[in-house]
Amino acid sequence: MGHSAPKIVNPEGIAEEIGALLGSMLVETVDHADELSFTVVREELANAMTLLRDMGHYQQLMEIAGVDYPDRPERFEVCYHLLSVTRNHRVRVKVSTDEDTPVPTVTHLWPVAGWLEREVFDMYGVVFDGNTDLRRILTDYGFKGHPQRKDFPLTGYVELRYSEEDKRVVYEPVKLAQDFRSFDFMSPWEGAQYVLPGDEKAAAVPAAPAAPTPKVTEKKADTGAGEAANKQAEEKSADAPVKPAAHTDEGKGAAKPEGKA
């Protein structure tokens, strides 16, 4: 029995159709893992999106995402994910830019792009020309830098805390205390001997005393009761059975020799 979800398949000839629709605005087409990506000229982004919405029937803008490639001259890629409700198909449209060159806004085509462009601006610092409300949306007020850039430090540049003296939240440069850090680059399987704070106290603790040897009574002298008690212990009760002699067969059920009475 097959899966209930339909298999993702690109419609026949869809890449050629979109390529002809975009014309000179198209820079590159990538068909990988059943996903179509179209890189377009940055300045022609709004026109390309208008054609895809009206002529290509990709009615909905689902997402805008940023990608950072620090080694490229235009280090940022802005990716637009479009959905066609009538075709039940998705495509990706990409443009590239640097830290200073703005990307045309598409808020006049999809109002939801206002929030999505603000997110890319906040995380990567990409500026969108025509967005009238380009403010930070995820980071705090007064935040410096853009957290999703590859060269942004994991600890950030500033930290905030509540100051009891000022009775408000204050921003201060990040301070990392290194006093109690020990950086060891030896592999665990090489047998590194780690000495942790407090291990020196183990040598000062005295060893526990050995357990006492239990007293046993293997000999009469070990009982401690005295010779009178030992003699009394040897006396047998009147009701005790008589033990047969060790040199006779009596009491063992053996037959007597014929010469014995």
Coordinates of C-alpha atoms in Angstrom, one line a residue:
M1 CA 0.0 0.0 0.0
G2 CA 1.4 3.4 -1.0
H3 CA 1.8 6.4 1.1
S4 CA -1.3 8.7 1.4
A5 CA 0.8 11.8 0.6
P6 CA 1.3 12.6 -3.0
K7 CA 4.8 12.3 -4.5
I8 CA 6.6 15.6 -5.1
V9 CA 7.1 15.8 -8.9
N10 CA 7.8 18.9 -11.0
P11 CA 5.2 19.4 -13.7
E12 CA 6.5 18.4 -17.2
G13 CA 8.3 21.3 -18.8
I14 CA 7.8 23.7 -15.9
A15 CA 11.5 24.8 -15.8
E16 CA 11.4 25.7 -19.5
E17 CA 8.1 27.5 -19.1
I18 CA 9.4 29.7 -16.2
G19 CA 12.7 30.2 -18.0
A20 CA 10.9 31.6 -21.1
L21 CA 8.6 33.7 -18.8
L22 CA 11.5 35.4 -17.1
G23 CA 13.7 35.8 -20.2
S24 CA 16.7 38.0 -19.7
M25 CA 15.9 38.4 -16.0
L26 CA 16.9 34.8 -15.4
V27 CA 20.6 34.2 -14.3
E28 CA 20.6 30.5 -13.5
T29 CA 18.2 27.5 -13.1
V30 CA 19.0 24.7 -10.7
D31 CA 17.0 21.4 -10.7
H32 CA 18.1 19.4 -7.7
A33 CA 16.2 16.9 -5.4
D34 CA 12.9 17.7 -7.2
E35 CA 13.3 21.3 -6.3
L36 CA 13.5 24.2 -8.8
S37 CA 15.6 27.3 -8.0
F38 CA 15.7 30.3 -10.2
T39 CA 18.3 33.0 -9.7
V40 CA 17.2 36.3 -11.1
V41 CA 18.8 39.7 -11.6
R42 CA 18.6 41.7 -8.3
E43 CA 17.3 44.9 -9.9
E44 CA 14.6 42.9 -11.8
L45 CA 13.3 41.0 -8.7
A46 CA 10.0 42.9 -8.5
N47 CA 9.2 42.4 -12.2
A48 CA 10.1 38.7 -12.0
M49 CA 7.9 38.2 -9.0
T50 CA 5.0 40.0 -10.8
L51 CA 5.3 37.6 -13.8
L52 CA 5.5 34.5 -11.6
R53 CA 2.4 35.6 -9.6
D54 CA 0.2 36.7 -12.5
M55 CA 1.4 34.6 -15.5
G56 CA 3.0 31.7 -13.7
H57 CA 0.2 31.2 -11.2
Y58 CA 2.4 31.2 -8.1
Q59 CA -0.1 33.1 -6.0
Q60 CA 1.4 32.8 -2.5
L61 CA 4.7 33.9 -0.9
M62 CA 5.4 31.4 1.8
E63 CA 8.8 32.4 3.1
I64 CA 11.8 34.7 2.7
A65 CA 15.1 33.3 4.0
G66 CA 18.7 34.6 4.1
V67 CA 21.9 32.8 3.5
D68 CA 25.4 34.1 4.2
Y69 CA 28.5 33.1 2.1
P70 CA 31.3 35.2 3.5
D71 CA 33.8 34.2 0.8
R72 CA 31.7 35.6 -2.0
P73 CA 31.9 39.2 -3.2
E74 CA 28.0 39.3 -2.9
R75 CA 27.9 37.3 0.3
F76 CA 24.2 37.3 0.9
E77 CA 21.5 35.3 -0.9
V78 CA 17.8 36.2 -0.3
C79 CA 15.5 33.2 -1.1
Y80 CA 11.8 33.6 -1.9
H81 CA 9.6 30.5 -1.7
L82 CA 6.5 30.6 -3.8
L83 CA 3.5 28.3 -3.9
S84 CA 1.1 27.7 -6.7
V85 CA -2.3 26.6 -5.3
T86 CA -3.7 25.7 -8.7
R87 CA -0.6 23.7 -9.8
N88 CA 0.2 22.4 -6.3
H89 CA 3.8 23.2 -6.9
R90 CA 6.6 25.3 -5.2
V91 CA 9.5 27.1 -6.6
R92 CA 12.4 29.1 -5.1
V93 CA 13.6 32.4 -6.4
K94 CA 17.0 33.8 -5.4
V95 CA 18.9 37.1 -5.6
S96 CA 22.4 37.9 -4.3
T97 CA 23.6 41.1 -2.7
D98 CA 26.3 42.5 -0.4
E99 CA 26.2 44.5 2.8
D100 CA 25.5 47.9 1.2
T101 CA 23.4 47.2 -1.9
P102 CA 19.6 47.1 -1.2
V103 CA 17.2 44.5 -2.6
P104 CA 13.9 45.7 -4.1
T105 CA 10.9 45.0 -1.8
V106 CA 7.9 42.9 -2.8
T107 CA 5.6 44.2 -0.1
H108 CA 3.4 45.8 -2.9
L109 CA 2.9 42.2 -4.3
W110 CA 2.5 40.4 -1.0
P111 CA 1.9 42.4 2.2
V112 CA 3.2 39.5 4.3
A113 CA 6.6 40.3 2.9
G114 CA 6.9 43.2 5.3
W115 CA 7.4 41.0 8.3
L116 CA 9.6 38.5 6.3
E117 CA 11.9 41.2 5.0
R118 CA 12.3 42.7 8.5
E119 CA 13.4 39.2 9.7
V120 CA 16.1 39.0 7.0
F121 CA 17.2 42.5 7.8
D122 CA 17.4 41.8 11.5
M123 CA 19.3 38.6 11.1
Y124 CA 21.6 39.4 8.2
G125 CA 21.6 43.2 7.7
V126 CA 20.2 43.0 4.2
V127 CA 18.4 46.3 3.3
F128 CA 15.1 46.2 1.3
D129 CA 14.5 49.2 -0.8
G130 CA 10.8 50.3 -0.6
N131 CA 10.0 48.7 2.7
T132 CA 8.6 51.6 4.8
D133 CA 8.8 49.8 8.1
L134 CA 12.2 48.2 8.1
R135 CA 12.8 47.7 11.8
R136 CA 14.3 44.9 13.9
I137 CA 11.8 42.2 14.7
L138 CA 13.5 39.4 16.6
T139 CA 16.4 41.0 18.6
D140 CA 16.1 43.4 21.5
Y141 CA 16.1 47.2 21.4
G142 CA 19.6 48.6 20.9
F143 CA 21.0 45.3 19.7
K144 CA 24.3 45.7 17.8
G145 CA 25.1 43.5 14.7
H146 CA 23.3 40.8 12.9
P147 CA 23.3 37.4 14.6
Q148 CA 23.0 35.1 11.6
R149 CA 26.1 36.3 9.9
K150 CA 28.9 33.7 9.9
D151 CA 31.4 36.2 11.3
F152 CA 29.2 37.2 14.2
P153 CA 30.5 35.8 17.6
L154 CA 28.4 33.2 19.3
T155 CA 28.6 35.2 22.6
G156 CA 27.6 38.5 20.9
Y157 CA 29.2 41.9 21.6
V158 CA 27.0 43.1 24.5
E159 CA 25.0 41.5 27.3
L160 CA 22.1 43.0 29.2
R161 CA 21.2 42.7 32.9
Y162 CA 19.0 44.5 35.4
S163 CA 21.0 47.0 37.4
E164 CA 19.8 47.3 41.0
E165 CA 21.6 50.7 41.3
D166 CA 20.0 52.2 38.2
K167 CA 16.7 50.4 38.6
R168 CA 16.6 49.5 34.9
V169 CA 18.0 47.2 32.3
V170 CA 21.6 48.1 31.2
Y171 CA 23.8 47.0 28.3
E172 CA 27.4 46.1 29.0
P173 CA 30.2 44.5 26.9
V174 CA 30.4 40.8 27.1
K175 CA 32.9 39.6 29.8
L176 CA 33.9 36.0 29.9
A177 CA 35.7 34.9 33.0
Q178 CA 38.7 32.7 32.1
D179 CA 40.0 32.0 35.6
F180 CA 38.4 28.7 36.1
R181 CA 38.7 27.4 32.5
S182 CA 41.1 24.7 31.5
F183 CA 41.5 24.2 27.8
D184 CA 42.9 20.7 27.1
F185 CA 43.2 19.6 23.5
M186 CA 44.3 16.0 24.3
S187 CA 42.0 13.4 23.0
P188 CA 40.0 11.4 25.6
W189 CA 41.4 8.1 24.4
E190 CA 45.0 9.3 24.9
G191 CA 44.7 9.0 28.6
A192 CA 44.5 12.5 29.8
Q193 CA 44.9 12.9 33.6
Y194 CA 42.4 15.6 34.6
V195 CA 42.9 17.2 38.0
L196 CA 39.7 18.9 39.1
P197 CA 39.5 21.5 41.9
G198 CA 39.1 19.7 45.2
D199 CA 41.0 16.6 44.2
E200 CA 43.9 17.6 46.5
K201 CA 41.6 17.1 49.5
A202 CA 41.5 13.3 48.8
A203 CA 45.1 12.8 49.9
A204 CA 44.5 14.4 53.3
V205 CA 41.6 12.1 54.3
P206 CA 43.0 9.2 56.5
A207 CA 42.4 5.7 55.4
A208 CA 39.5 3.8 57.0
P209 CA 40.6 1.3 59.7
A210 CA 40.6 -2.3 58.7
A211 CA 37.6 -4.5 59.8
P212 CA 38.3 -6.6 63.0
T213 CA 39.0 -10.3 62.5
P214 CA 36.0 -12.3 63.8
K215 CA 36.7 -14.5 66.8
V216 CA 36.3 -18.3 66.2
T217 CA 36.5 -21.2 68.6
E218 CA 38.4 -23.9 66.7
K219 CA 40.1 -25.1 69.9
K220 CA 39.0 -25.5 73.5
A221 CA 41.4 -22.9 74.6
D222 CA 39.6 -20.3 72.3
T223 CA 36.3 -20.7 74.1
G224 CA 37.4 -18.7 77.2
A225 CA 35.0 -20.7 79.4
G226 CA 37.7 -22.5 81.5
E227 CA 38.6 -26.1 82.1
A228 CA 35.6 -26.8 84.3
A229 CA 33.2 -25.8 81.6
N230 CA 35.1 -27.9 79.1
K231 CA 34.8 -31.0 81.2
Q232 CA 31.2 -30.4 81.8
A233 CA 30.7 -30.2 78.0
E234 CA 32.2 -33.6 77.6
E235 CA 29.7 -35.2 79.9
K236 CA 26.9 -37.0 78.1
S237 CA 23.3 -37.0 79.0
A238 CA 21.7 -40.2 80.3
D239 CA 19.3 -40.2 77.3
A240 CA 22.1 -40.0 74.7
P241 CA 22.3 -43.1 72.4
V242 CA 25.3 -45.3 72.8
K243 CA 27.7 -45.0 69.9
P244 CA 28.8 -48.4 68.6
A245 CA 32.5 -49.3 68.8
A246 CA 34.5 -48.3 65.8
H247 CA 36.2 -51.7 65.5
T248 CA 33.0 -53.9 65.4
D249 CA 30.2 -54.2 62.8
E250 CA 27.5 -54.0 65.5
G251 CA 24.9 -51.5 64.8
K252 CA 25.7 -51.3 61.1
G253 CA 23.4 -54.2 60.0
A254 CA 26.3 -56.4 58.9
A255 CA 26.1 -60.3 59.3
K256 CA 28.0 -61.9 62.2
P257 CA 30.8 -64.4 61.5
E258 CA 29.7 -68.1 62.0
G259 CA 32.2 -68.7 64.8
K260 CA 30.7 -65.9 67.0
A261 CA 27.9 -66.6 69.5

